[in-house]
PDB file of C-alpha atoms in Angstrom:
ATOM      1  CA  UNK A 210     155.684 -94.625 -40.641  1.00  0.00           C
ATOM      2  CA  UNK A 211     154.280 -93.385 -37.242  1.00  0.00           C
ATOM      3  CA  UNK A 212     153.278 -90.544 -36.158  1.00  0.00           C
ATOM      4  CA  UNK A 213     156.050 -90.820 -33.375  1.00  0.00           C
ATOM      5  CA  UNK A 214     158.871 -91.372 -36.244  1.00  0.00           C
ATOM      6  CA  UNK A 215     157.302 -88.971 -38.864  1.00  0.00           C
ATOM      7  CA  UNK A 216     157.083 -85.892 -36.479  1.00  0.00           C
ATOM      8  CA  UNK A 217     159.837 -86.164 -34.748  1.00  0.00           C
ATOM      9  CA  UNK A 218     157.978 -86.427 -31.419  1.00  0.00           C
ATOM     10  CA  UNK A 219     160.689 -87.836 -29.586  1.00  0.00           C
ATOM     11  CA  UNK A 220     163.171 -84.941 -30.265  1.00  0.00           C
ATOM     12  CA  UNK A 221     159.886 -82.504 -29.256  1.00  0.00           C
ATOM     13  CA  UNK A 222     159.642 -84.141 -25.976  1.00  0.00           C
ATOM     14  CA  UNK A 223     163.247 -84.201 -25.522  1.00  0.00           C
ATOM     15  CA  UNK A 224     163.150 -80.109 -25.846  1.00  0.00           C
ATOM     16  CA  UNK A 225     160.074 -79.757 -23.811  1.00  0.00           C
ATOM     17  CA  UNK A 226     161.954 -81.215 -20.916  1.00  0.00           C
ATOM     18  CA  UNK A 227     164.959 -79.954 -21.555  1.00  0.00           C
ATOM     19  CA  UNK A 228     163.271 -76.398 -21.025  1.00  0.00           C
ATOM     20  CA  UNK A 229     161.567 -77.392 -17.736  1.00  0.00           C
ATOM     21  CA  UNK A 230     162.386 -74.461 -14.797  1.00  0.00           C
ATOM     22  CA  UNK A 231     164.976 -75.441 -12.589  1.00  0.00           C
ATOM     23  CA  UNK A 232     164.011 -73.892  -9.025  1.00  0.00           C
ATOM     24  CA  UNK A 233     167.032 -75.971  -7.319  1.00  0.00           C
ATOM     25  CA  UNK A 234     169.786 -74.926 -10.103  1.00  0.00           C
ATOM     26  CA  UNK A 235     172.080 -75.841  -7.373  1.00  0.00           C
ATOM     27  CA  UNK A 236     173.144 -78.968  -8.369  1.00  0.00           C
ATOM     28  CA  UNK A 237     170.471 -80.658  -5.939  1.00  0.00           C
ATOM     29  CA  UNK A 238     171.136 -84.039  -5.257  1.00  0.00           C
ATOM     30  CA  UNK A 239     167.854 -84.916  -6.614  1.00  0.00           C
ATOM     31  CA  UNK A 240     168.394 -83.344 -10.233  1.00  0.00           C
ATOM     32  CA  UNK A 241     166.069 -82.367 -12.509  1.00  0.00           C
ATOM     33  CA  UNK A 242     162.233 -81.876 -11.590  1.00  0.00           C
ATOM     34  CA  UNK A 243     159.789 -84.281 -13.140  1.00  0.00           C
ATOM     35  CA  UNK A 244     156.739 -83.230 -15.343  1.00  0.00           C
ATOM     36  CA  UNK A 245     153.479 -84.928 -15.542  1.00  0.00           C
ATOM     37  CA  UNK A 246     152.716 -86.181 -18.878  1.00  0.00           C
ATOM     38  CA  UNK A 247     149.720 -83.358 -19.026  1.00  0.00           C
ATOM     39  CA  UNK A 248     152.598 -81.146 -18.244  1.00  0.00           C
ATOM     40  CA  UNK A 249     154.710 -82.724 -20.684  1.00  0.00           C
ATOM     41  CA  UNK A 250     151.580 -82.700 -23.355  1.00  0.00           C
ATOM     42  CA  UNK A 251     150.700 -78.981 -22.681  1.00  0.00           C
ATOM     43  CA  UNK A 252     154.611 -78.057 -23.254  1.00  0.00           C
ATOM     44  CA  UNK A 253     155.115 -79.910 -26.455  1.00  0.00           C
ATOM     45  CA  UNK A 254     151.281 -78.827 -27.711  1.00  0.00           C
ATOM     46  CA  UNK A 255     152.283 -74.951 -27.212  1.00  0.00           C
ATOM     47  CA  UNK A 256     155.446 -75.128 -29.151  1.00  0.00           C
ATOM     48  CA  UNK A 257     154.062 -77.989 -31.644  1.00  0.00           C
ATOM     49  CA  UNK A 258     150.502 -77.774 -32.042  1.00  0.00           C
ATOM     50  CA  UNK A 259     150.797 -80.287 -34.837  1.00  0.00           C
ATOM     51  CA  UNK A 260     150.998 -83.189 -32.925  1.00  0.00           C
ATOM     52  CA  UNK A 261     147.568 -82.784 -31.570  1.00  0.00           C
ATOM     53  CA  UNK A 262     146.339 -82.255 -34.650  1.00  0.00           C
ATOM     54  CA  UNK A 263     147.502 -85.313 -36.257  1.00  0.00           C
ATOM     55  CA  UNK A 264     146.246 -87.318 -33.417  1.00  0.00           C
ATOM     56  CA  UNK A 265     143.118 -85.776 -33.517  1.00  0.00           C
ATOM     57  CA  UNK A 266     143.279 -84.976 -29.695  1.00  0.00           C
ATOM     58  CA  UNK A 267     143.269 -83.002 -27.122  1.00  0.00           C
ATOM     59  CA  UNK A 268     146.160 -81.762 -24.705  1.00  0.00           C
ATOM     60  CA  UNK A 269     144.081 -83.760 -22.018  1.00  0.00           C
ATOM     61  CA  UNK A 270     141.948 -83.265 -18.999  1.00  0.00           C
ATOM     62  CA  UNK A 271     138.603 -84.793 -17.703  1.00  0.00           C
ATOM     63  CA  UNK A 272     135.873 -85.947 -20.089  1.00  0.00           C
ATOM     64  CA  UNK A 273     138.073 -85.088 -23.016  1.00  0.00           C
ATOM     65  CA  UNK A 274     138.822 -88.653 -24.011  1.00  0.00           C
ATOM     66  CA  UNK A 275     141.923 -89.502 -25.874  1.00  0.00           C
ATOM     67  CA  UNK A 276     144.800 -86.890 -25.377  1.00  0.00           C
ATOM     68  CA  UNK A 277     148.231 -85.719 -26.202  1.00  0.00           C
ATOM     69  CA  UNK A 278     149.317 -86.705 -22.355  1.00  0.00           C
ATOM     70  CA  UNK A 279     147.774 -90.417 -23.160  1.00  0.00           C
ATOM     71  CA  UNK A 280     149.671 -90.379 -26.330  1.00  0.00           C
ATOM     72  CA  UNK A 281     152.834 -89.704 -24.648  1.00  0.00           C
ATOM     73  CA  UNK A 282     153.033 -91.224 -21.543  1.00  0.00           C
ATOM     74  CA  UNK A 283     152.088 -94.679 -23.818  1.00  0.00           C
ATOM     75  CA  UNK A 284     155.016 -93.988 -25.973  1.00  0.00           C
ATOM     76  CA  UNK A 285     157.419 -92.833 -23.620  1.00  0.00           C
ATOM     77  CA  UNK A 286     156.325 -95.670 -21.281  1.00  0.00           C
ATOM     78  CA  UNK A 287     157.068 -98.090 -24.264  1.00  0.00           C
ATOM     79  CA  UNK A 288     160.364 -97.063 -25.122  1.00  0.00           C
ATOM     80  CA  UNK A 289     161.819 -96.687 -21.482  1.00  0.00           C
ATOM     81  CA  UNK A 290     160.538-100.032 -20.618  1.00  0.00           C
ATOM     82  CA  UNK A 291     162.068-101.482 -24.107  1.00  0.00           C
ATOM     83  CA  UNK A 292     165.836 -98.960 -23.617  1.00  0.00           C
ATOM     84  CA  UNK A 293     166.065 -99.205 -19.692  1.00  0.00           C
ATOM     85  CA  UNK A 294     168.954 -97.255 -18.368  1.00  0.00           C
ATOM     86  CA  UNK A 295     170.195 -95.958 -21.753  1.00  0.00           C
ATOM     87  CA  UNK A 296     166.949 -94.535 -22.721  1.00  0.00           C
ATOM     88  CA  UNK A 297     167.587 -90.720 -22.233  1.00  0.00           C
ATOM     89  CA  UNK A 298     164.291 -90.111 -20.342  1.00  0.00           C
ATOM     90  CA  UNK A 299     163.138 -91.249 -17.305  1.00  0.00           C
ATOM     91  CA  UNK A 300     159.816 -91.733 -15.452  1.00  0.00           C
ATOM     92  CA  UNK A 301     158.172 -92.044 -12.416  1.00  0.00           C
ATOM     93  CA  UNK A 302     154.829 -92.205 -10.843  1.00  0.00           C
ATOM     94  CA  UNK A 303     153.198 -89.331  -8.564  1.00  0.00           C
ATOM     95  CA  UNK A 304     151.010 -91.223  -5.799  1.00  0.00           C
ATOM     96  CA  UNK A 305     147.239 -90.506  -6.382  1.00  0.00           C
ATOM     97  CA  UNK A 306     146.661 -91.097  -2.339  1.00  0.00           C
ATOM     98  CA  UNK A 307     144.559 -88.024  -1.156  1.00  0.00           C
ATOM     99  CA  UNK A 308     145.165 -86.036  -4.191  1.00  0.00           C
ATOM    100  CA  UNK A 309     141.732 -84.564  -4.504  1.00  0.00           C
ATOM    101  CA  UNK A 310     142.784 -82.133  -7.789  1.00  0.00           C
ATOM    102  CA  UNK A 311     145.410 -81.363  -9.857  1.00  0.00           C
ATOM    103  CA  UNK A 312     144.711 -78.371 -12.146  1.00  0.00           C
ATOM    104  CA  UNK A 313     146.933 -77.241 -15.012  1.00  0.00           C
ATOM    105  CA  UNK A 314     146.749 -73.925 -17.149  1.00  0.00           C
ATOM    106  CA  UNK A 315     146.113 -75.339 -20.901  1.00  0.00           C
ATOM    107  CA  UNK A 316     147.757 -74.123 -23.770  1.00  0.00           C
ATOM    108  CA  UNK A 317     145.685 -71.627 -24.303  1.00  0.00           C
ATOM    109  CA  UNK A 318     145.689 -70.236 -20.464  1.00  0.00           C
ATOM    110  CA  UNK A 319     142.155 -72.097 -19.730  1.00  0.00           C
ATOM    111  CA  UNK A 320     142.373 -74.368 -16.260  1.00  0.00           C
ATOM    112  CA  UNK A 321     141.716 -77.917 -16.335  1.00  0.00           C
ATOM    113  CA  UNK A 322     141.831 -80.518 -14.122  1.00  0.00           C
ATOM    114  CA  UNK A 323     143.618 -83.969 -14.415  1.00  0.00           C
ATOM    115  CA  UNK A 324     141.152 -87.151 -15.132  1.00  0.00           C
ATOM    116  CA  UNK A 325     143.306 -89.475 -13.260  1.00  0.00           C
ATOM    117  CA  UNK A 326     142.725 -87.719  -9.719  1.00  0.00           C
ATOM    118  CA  UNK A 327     140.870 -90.017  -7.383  1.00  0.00           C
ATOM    119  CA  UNK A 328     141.190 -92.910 -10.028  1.00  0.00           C
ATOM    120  CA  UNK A 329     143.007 -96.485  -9.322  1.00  0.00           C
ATOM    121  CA  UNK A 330     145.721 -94.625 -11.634  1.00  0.00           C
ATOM    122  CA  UNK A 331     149.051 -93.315 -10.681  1.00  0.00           C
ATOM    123  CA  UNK A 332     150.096 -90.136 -12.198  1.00  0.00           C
ATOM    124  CA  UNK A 333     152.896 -90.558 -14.958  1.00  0.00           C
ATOM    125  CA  UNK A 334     156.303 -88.029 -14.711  1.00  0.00           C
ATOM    126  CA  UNK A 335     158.879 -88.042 -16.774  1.00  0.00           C
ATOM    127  CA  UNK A 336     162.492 -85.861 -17.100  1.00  0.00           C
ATOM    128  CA  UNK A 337     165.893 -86.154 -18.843  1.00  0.00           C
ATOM    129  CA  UNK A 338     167.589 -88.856 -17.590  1.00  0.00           C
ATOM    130  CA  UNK A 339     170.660 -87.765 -15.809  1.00  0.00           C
ATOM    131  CA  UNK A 340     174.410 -88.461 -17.727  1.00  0.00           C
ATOM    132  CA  UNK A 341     175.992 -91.767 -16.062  1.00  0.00           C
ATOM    133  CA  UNK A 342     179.039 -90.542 -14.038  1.00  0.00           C
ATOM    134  CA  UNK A 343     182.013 -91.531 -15.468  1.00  0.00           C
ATOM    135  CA  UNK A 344     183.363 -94.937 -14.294  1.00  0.00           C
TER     136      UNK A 344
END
């Protein structure tokens, strides 16, 4: 069984976004705001430090290697690619044009700075998919 399956991941992502602040709470035309997957990684790691730990990684950031973000932006990528429309989380990519840093407060309140900045690689988001209207 995989790590995704065995600890539930999917479910701890699902809460993670679920809790994501809502500035626009007006029922913006645009919805809900996406997270990056170190976002994502550093919201699931605080509340489920496990996960990490079983991967034997790190939330993320430069010159850390593998990490938690990796980890989930490759399995949420996955399994929206293989569910499409009913798969109940979406993503997105963040341009990397003229992005020069993106810095994130770690689980543990430390800054660090994204390793895909000024890379050939787009920046993954993801957020709850939106209910279909009713048709």
């Amino acid at each position: 069984m995989s790590i995704w399956e065995r600890l539930s991941v999917q479910e701890k992502v699902r809460e993670a976004l679920g809790t994501v602040t809502i500035v626009n709470d007006s029922g913006h035309h645009f919805g809900r705001p996406y997270m990056t997957a170190y976002q994502l990684a550093i919201k699931v790691d605080r509340a489920h430090p496990e996960i990490a730990k079983e991967l034997k990684a790190e939330v993320g950031g430069t010159g850390k290697g593998y990490s938690l973000a990796q980890y989930l932006a490759h399995q949420l990528s996955q399994r929206i690619k293989s569910g499409g429309d009913d798969f109940e989380i979406e993503g997105a990519f963040l341009s990397n044009d003229d992005v020069r840093r993106l810095t994130y407060s770690g689980p543990d309140g430390e800054p660090f700075d994204s390793s895909l900045t000024g890379t050939g690689f787009d920046i993954s988001m993801f957020r709850l998919r939106r209910p279909h209207p009713a048709g």
